[in-house]
Short mmCIF file of C-alpha atoms in Angstrom, two decimals:
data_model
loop_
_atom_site.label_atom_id
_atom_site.label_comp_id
_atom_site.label_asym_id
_atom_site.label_seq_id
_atom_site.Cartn_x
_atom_site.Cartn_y
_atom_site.Cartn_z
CA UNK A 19 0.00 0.00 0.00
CA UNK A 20 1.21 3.80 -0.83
CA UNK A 21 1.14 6.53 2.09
CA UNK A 22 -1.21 8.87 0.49
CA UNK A 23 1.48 11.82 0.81
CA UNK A 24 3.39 10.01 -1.22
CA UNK A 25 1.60 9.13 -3.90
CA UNK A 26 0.45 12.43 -4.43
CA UNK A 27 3.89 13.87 -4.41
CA UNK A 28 4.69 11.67 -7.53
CA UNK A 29 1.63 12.75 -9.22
CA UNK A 30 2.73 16.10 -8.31
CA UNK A 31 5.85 16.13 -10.28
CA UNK A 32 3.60 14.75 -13.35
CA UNK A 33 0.92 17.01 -13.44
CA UNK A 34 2.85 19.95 -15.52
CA UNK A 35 -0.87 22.19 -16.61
CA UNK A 36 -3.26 19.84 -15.74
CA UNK A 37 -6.16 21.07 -13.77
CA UNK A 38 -6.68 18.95 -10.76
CA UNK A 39 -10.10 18.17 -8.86
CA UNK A 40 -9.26 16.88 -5.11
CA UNK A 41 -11.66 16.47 -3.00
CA UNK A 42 -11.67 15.58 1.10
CA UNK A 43 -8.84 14.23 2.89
CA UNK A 44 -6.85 14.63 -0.58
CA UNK A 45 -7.84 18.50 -1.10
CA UNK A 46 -6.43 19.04 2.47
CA UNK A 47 -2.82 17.20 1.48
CA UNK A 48 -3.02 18.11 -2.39
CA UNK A 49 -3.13 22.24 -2.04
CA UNK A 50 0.16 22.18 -0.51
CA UNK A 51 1.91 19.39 -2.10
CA UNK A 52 1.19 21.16 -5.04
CA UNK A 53 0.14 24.59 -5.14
CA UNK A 54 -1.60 25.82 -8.13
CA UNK A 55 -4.56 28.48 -9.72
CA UNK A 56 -5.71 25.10 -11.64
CA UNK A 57 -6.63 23.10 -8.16
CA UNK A 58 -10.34 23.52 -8.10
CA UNK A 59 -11.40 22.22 -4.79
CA UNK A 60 -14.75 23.71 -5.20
CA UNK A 61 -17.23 20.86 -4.93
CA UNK A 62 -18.92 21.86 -2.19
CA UNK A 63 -20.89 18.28 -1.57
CA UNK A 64 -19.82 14.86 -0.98
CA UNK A 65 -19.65 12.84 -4.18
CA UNK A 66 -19.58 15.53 -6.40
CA UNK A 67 -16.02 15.66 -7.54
CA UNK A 68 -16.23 13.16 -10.56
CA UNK A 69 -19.18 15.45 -11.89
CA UNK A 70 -17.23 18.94 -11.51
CA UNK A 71 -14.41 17.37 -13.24
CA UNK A 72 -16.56 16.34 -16.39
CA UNK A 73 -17.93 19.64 -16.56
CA UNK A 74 -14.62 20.97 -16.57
CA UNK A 75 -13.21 18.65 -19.12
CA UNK A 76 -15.89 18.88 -21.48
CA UNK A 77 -15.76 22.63 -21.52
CA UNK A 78 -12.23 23.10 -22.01
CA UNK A 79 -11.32 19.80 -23.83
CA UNK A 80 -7.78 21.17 -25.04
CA UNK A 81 -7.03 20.82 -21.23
CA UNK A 82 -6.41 17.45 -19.20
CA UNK A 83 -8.79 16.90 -15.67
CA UNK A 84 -7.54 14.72 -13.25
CA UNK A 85 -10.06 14.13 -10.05
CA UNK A 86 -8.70 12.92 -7.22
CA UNK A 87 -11.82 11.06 -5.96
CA UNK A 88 -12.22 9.11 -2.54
CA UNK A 89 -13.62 5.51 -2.52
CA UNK A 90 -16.58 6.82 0.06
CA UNK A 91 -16.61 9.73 -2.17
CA UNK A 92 -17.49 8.31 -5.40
CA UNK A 93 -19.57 5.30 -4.03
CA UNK A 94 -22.27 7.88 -3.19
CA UNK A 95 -22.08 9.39 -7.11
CA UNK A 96 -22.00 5.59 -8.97
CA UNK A 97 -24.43 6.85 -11.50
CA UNK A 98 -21.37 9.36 -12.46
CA UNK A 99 -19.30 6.48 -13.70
CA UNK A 100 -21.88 5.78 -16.46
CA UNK A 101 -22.12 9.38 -17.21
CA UNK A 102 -19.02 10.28 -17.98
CA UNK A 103 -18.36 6.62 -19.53
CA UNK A 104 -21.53 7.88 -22.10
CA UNK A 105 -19.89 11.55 -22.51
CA UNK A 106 -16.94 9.60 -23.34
CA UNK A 107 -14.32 12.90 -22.59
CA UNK A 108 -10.64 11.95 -23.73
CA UNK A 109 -9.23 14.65 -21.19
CA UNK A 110 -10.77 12.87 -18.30
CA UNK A 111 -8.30 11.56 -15.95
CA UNK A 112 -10.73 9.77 -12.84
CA UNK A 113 -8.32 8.58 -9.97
CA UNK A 114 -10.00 7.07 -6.67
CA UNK A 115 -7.63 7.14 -3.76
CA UNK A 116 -9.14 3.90 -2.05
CA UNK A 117 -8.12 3.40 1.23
CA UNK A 118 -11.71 1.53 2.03
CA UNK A 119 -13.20 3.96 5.13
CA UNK A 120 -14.77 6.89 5.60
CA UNK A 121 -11.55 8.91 6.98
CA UNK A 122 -13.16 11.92 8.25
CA UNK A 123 -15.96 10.40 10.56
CA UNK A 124 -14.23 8.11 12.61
CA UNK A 125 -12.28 6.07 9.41
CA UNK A 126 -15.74 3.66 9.16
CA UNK A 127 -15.35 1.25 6.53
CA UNK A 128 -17.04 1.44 3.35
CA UNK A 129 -19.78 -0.59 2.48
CA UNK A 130 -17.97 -3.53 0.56
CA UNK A 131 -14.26 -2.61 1.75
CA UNK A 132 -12.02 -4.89 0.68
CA UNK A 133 -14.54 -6.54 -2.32
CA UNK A 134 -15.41 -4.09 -4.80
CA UNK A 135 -13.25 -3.24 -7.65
CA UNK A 136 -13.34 0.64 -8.89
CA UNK A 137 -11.61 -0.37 -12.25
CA UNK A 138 -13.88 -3.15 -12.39
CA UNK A 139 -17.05 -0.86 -11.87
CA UNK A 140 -15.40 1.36 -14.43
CA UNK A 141 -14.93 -1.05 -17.21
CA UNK A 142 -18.43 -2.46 -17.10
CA UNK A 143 -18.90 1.87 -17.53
CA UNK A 144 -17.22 2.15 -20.76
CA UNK A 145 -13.81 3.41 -19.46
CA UNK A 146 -11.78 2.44 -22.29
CA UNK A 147 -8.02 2.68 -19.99
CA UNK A 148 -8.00 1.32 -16.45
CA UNK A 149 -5.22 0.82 -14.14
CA UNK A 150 -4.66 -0.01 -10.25
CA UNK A 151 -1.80 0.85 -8.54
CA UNK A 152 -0.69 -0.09 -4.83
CA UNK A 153 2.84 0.12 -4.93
CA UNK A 154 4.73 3.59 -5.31
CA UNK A 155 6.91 2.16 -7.79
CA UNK A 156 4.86 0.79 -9.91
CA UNK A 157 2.96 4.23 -9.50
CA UNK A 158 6.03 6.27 -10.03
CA UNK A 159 7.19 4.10 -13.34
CA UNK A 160 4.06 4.92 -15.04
CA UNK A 161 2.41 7.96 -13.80
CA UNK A 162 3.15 9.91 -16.76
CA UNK A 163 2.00 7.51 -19.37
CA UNK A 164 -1.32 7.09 -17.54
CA UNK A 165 -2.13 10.57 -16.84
CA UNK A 166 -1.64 11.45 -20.82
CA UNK A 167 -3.68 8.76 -22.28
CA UNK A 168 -6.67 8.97 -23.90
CA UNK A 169 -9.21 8.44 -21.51
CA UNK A 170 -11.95 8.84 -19.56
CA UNK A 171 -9.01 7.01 -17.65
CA UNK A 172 -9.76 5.15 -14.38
CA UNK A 173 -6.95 4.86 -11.94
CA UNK A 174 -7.62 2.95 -8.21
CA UNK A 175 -4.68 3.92 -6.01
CA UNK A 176 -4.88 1.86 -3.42
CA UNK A 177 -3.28 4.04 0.06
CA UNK A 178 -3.18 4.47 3.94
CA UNK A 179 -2.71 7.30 5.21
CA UNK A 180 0.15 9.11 5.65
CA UNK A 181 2.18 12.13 6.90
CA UNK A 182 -0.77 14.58 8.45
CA UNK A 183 -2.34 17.60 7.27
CA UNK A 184 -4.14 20.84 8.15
CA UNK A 185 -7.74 20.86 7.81
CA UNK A 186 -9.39 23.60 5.83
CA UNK A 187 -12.29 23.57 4.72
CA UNK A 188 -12.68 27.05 4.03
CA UNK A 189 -9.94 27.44 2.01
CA UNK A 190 -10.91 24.51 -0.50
CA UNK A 191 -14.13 26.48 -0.71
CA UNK A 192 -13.21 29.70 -0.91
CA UNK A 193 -14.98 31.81 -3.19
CA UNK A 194 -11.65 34.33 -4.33
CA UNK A 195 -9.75 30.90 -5.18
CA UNK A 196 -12.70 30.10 -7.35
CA UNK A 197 -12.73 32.80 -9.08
CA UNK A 198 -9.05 33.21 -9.87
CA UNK A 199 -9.31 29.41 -11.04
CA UNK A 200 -11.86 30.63 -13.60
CA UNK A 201 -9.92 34.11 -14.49
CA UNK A 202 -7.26 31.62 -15.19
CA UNK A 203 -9.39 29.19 -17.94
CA UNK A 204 -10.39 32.40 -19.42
CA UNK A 205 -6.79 33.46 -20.56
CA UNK B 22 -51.70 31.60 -16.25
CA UNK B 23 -55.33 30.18 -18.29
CA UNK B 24 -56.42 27.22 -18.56
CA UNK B 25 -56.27 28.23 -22.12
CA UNK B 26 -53.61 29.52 -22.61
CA UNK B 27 -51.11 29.80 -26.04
CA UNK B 28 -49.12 26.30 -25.86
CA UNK B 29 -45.84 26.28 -25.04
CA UNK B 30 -43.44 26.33 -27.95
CA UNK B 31 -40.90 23.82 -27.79
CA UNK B 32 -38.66 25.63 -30.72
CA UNK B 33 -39.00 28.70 -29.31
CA UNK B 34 -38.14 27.67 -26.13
CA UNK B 35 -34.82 26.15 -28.00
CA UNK B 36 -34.23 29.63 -29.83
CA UNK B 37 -34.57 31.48 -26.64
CA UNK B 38 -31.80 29.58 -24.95
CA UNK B 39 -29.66 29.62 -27.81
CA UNK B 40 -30.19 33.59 -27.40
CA UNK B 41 -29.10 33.06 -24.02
CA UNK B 42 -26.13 31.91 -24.90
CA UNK B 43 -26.74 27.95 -23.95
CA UNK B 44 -24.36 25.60 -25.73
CA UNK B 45 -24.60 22.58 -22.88
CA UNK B 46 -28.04 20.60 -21.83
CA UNK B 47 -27.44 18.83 -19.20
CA UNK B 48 -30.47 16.16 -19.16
CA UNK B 49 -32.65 13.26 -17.82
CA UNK B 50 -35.86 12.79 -19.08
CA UNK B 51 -38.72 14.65 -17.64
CA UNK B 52 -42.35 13.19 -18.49
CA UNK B 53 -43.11 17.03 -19.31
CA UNK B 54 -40.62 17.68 -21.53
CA UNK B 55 -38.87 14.79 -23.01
CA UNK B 56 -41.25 14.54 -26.46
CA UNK B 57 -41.01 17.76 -27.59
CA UNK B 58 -38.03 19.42 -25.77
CA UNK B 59 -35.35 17.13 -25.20
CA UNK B 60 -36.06 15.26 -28.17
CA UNK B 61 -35.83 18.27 -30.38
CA UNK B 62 -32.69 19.05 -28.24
CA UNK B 63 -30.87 15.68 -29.08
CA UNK B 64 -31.25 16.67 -32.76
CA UNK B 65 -30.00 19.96 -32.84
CA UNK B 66 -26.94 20.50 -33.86
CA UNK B 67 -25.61 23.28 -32.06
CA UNK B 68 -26.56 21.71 -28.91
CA UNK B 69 -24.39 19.42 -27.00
CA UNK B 70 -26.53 17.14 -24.90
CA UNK B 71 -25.13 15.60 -21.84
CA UNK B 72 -27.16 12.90 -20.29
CA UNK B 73 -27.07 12.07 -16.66
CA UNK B 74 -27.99 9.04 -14.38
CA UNK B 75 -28.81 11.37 -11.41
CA UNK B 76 -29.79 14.93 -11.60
CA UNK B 77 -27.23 16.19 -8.85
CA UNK B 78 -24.73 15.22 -10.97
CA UNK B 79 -25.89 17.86 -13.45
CA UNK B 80 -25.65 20.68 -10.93
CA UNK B 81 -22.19 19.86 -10.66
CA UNK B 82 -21.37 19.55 -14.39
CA UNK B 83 -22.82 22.59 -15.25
CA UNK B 84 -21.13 24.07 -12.66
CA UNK B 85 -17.74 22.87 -13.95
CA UNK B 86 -18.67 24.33 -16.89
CA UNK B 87 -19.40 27.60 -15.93
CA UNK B 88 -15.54 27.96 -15.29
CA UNK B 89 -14.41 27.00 -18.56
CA UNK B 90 -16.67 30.08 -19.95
CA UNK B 91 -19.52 27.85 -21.32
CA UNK B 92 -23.25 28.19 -20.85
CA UNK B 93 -25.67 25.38 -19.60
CA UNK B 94 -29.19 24.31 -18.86
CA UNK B 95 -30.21 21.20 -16.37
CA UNK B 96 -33.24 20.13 -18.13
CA UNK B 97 -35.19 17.57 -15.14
CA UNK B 98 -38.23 16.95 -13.66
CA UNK B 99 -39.69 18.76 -10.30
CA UNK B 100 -39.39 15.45 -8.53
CA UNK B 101 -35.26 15.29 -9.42
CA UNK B 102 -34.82 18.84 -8.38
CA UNK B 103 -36.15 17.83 -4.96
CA UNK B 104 -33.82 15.21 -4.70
CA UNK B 105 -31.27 17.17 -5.62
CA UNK B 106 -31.80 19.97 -2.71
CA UNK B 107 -28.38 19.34 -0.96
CA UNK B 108 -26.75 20.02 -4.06
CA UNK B 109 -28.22 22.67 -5.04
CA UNK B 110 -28.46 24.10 -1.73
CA UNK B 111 -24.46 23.76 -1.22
CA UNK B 112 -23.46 23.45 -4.90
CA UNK B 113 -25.03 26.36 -6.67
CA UNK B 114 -26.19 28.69 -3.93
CA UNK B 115 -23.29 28.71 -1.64
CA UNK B 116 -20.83 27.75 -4.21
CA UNK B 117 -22.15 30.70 -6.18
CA UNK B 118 -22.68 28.81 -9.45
CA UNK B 119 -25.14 30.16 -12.00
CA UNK B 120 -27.03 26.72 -12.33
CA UNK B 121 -29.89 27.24 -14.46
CA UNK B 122 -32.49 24.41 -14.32
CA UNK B 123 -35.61 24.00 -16.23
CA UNK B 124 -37.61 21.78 -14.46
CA UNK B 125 -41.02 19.94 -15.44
CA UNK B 126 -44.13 19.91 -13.24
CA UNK B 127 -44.71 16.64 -13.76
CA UNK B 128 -48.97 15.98 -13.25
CA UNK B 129 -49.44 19.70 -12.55
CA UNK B 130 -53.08 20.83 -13.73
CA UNK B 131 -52.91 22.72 -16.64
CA UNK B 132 -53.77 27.24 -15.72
CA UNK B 133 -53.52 25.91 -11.68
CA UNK B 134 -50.91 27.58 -10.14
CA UNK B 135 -48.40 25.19 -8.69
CA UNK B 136 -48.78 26.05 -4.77
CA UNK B 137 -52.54 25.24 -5.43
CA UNK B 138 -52.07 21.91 -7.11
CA UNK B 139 -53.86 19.12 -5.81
CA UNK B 140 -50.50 17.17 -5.99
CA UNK B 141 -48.60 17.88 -2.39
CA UNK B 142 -45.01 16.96 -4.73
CA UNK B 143 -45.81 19.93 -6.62
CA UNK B 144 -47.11 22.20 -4.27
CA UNK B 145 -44.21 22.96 -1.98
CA UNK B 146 -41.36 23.03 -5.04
CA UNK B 147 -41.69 26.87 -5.16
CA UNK B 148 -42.15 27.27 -1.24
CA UNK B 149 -39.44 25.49 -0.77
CA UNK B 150 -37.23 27.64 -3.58
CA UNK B 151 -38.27 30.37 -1.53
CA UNK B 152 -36.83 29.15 2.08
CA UNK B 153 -33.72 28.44 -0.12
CA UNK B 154 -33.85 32.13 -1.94
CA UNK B 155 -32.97 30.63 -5.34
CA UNK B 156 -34.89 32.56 -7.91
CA UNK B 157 -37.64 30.74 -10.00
CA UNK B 158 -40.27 31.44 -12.36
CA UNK B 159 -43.02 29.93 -13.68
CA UNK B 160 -42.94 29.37 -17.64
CA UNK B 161 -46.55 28.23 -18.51
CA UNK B 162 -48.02 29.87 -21.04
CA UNK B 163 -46.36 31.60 -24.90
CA UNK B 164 -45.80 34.56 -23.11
CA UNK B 165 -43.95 33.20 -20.34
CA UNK B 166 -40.85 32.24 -22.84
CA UNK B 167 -40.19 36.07 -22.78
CA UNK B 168 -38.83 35.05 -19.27
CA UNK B 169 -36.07 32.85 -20.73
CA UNK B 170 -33.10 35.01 -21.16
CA UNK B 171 -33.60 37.21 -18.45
CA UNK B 172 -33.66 34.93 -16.08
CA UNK B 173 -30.57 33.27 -17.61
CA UNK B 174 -28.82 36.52 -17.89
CA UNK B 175 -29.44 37.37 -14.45
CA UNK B 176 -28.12 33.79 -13.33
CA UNK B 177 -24.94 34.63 -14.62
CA UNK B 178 -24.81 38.57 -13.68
CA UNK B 179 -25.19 37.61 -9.86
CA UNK B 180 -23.43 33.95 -10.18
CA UNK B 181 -26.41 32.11 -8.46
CA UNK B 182 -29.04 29.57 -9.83
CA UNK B 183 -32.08 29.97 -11.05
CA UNK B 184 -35.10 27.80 -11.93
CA UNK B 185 -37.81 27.90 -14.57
CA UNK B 186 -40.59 25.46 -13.95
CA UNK B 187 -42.19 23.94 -16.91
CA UNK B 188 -46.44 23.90 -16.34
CA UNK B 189 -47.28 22.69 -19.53
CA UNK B 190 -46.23 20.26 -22.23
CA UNK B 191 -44.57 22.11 -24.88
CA UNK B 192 -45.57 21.53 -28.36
#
């Protein structure tokens, strides 16, 4: 299993103009490990992340997405796997950071911990590229292949977590970041 | 509102949000407006149609959208916006998004205004807009399309959603 931190720090180094969607426990590590106008952490409501980030890539499709979904996340927005499977978006890069609980309240497991596949889920939704990773050098050998492909593109990373982070929920919602995120698509 | 009212255009409907500036539907089919609206919709050209499983996804996709400088309707049924209320509570009112929905009354009596339907699903969707202070209006009769790009236009001047509830079936 990767530490979380660590796996994001390798995606980090990867990511070059890519706008990136994090969402919970991932927002919190990903806005420092890498700083940028493109990290739009604005979704506001559990789940929600997968469908921001198709918005996003199907209005700007000269630009690459990659969400950074949670397994708790995206098991209460299923439907969103057939969605963007139909909308078909080649700039769609759909990463679930599975680490099989609900982190934030108490680290609860997830319904099905341990037995569901993401990639599987995402195949039978017309992902054409899927990939699971739980060892950072797998992860590290072939980030930047995966991350560039074609897509919609699902990628499990299996993680625990790691090094700790602030908590700030106000700053992944904050309204000035969201706008300089879109002043910055506009250029 | 009359019972009698001029019938609601669907291609008029579709040239007013084109006016508006809509590129994006967002979509699931409503029993209001799926035959005449959506359909027409799917075939047009210069729309992109974007169908969803859920319609809280679609508050979040056009919302995504609205940051990449593109324009988009949610096109659902009453019954999916009231499913959708944490979404659109958190999503587009305190996220500041200009969602704009069109939403079908599905069963509503024909020149009854919706807070005086007989149906209890349909009678609290515009009290309940109200508690949340998201702007609607009521498109019902020919006249009512008039409200189309207004509404739109002011959805996007104050960044905040807006709804248009369908009364009729459009033609």
């Amino acid at each position: 299993m990767m530490k979380r931190d660590e796996c994001l720090k390798v995606l980090a180094r990867h990511r070059e103009n890519k706008i990136v969607v994090p969402v919970y426990t991932a927002a919190q590590e990903w806005i420092h490990i890498s700083p940028s106008v493109l990290n739009y952490t604005f979704t506001w409501a559990m789940g929600q992340g997968s469908s921001h980030a198709l918005g996003l890539a199907l209005g700007r499709p000269d630009m690459r997405v990659i969400v950074l979904d949670g397994d708790g996340s995206l098991l209460m927005n299923l439907g969103s796997l057939i969605t963007i499977g139909h909308a078909a978006p080649k700039n769609l890069i759909h990463c679930v950071c599975e680490n099989g609980t609900y982190e934030t309240t108490d680290a609860l497991p997830i319904p099905g911990s341990g037995r569901i596949s993401f990639t599987g889920l995402a195949q039978a939704a017309g992902y054409p590229k899927t990939y699971e990773f739980e060892d950072l050098q797998d992860w590290e050998r072939d980030v930047a292949h995966v991350i560039n492909e074609d897509g919609p593109v699902m990628v499990t990373l299996k993680m625990v977590p790691g090094e700790e982070y602030p908590e700030d929920f106000d700053r992944l919602y904050d309204l000035h970041h969201r706008e300089a995120f879109r002043q910055a698509l506009q250029k | 509102m009359s019972e009698t009212g001029q019938p609601l255009g669907a291609n008029k409907i579709i040239e007013e949000l084109k006016r508006a500036g809509i590129h994006f539907v967002v979509a699931l089919p409503d029993r209001t407006t799926s035959r005449h609206l959506l359909e027409a919709m799917i075939r047009d050209p210069d729309l992109r149609v974007v169908q969803v499983c859920k319609e809280d996804e679609g508050i979040s996709i056009c919302s995504g959208l609205y940051c990449t400088g593109q324009r988009a309707l949610l096109l659902i049924q009453h019954t999916g916006l009231l499913d959708s209320i944490n979404a659109l509570c958190n999503v587009a009112v305190e996220g500041q998004n200009p969602v704009c929905i069109m939403a079908g009354l599905l069963l509503k009596e024909p020149g009854v205004a919706p807070t005086q339907s007989k149906r209890y699903g349909v009678r609290i969707v515009e009290p309940i807009l109200d508690a949340m202070g998201v702007e609607h209006h009521l498109v019902e009769d020919s006249e009512d399309i008039n409200k189309i790009v207004p509404a739109i236009d002011g959805a996007y001047a104050r960044s905040g959603p807006v709804v248009l509830l369908i009364g009729r079936e459009p033609e």
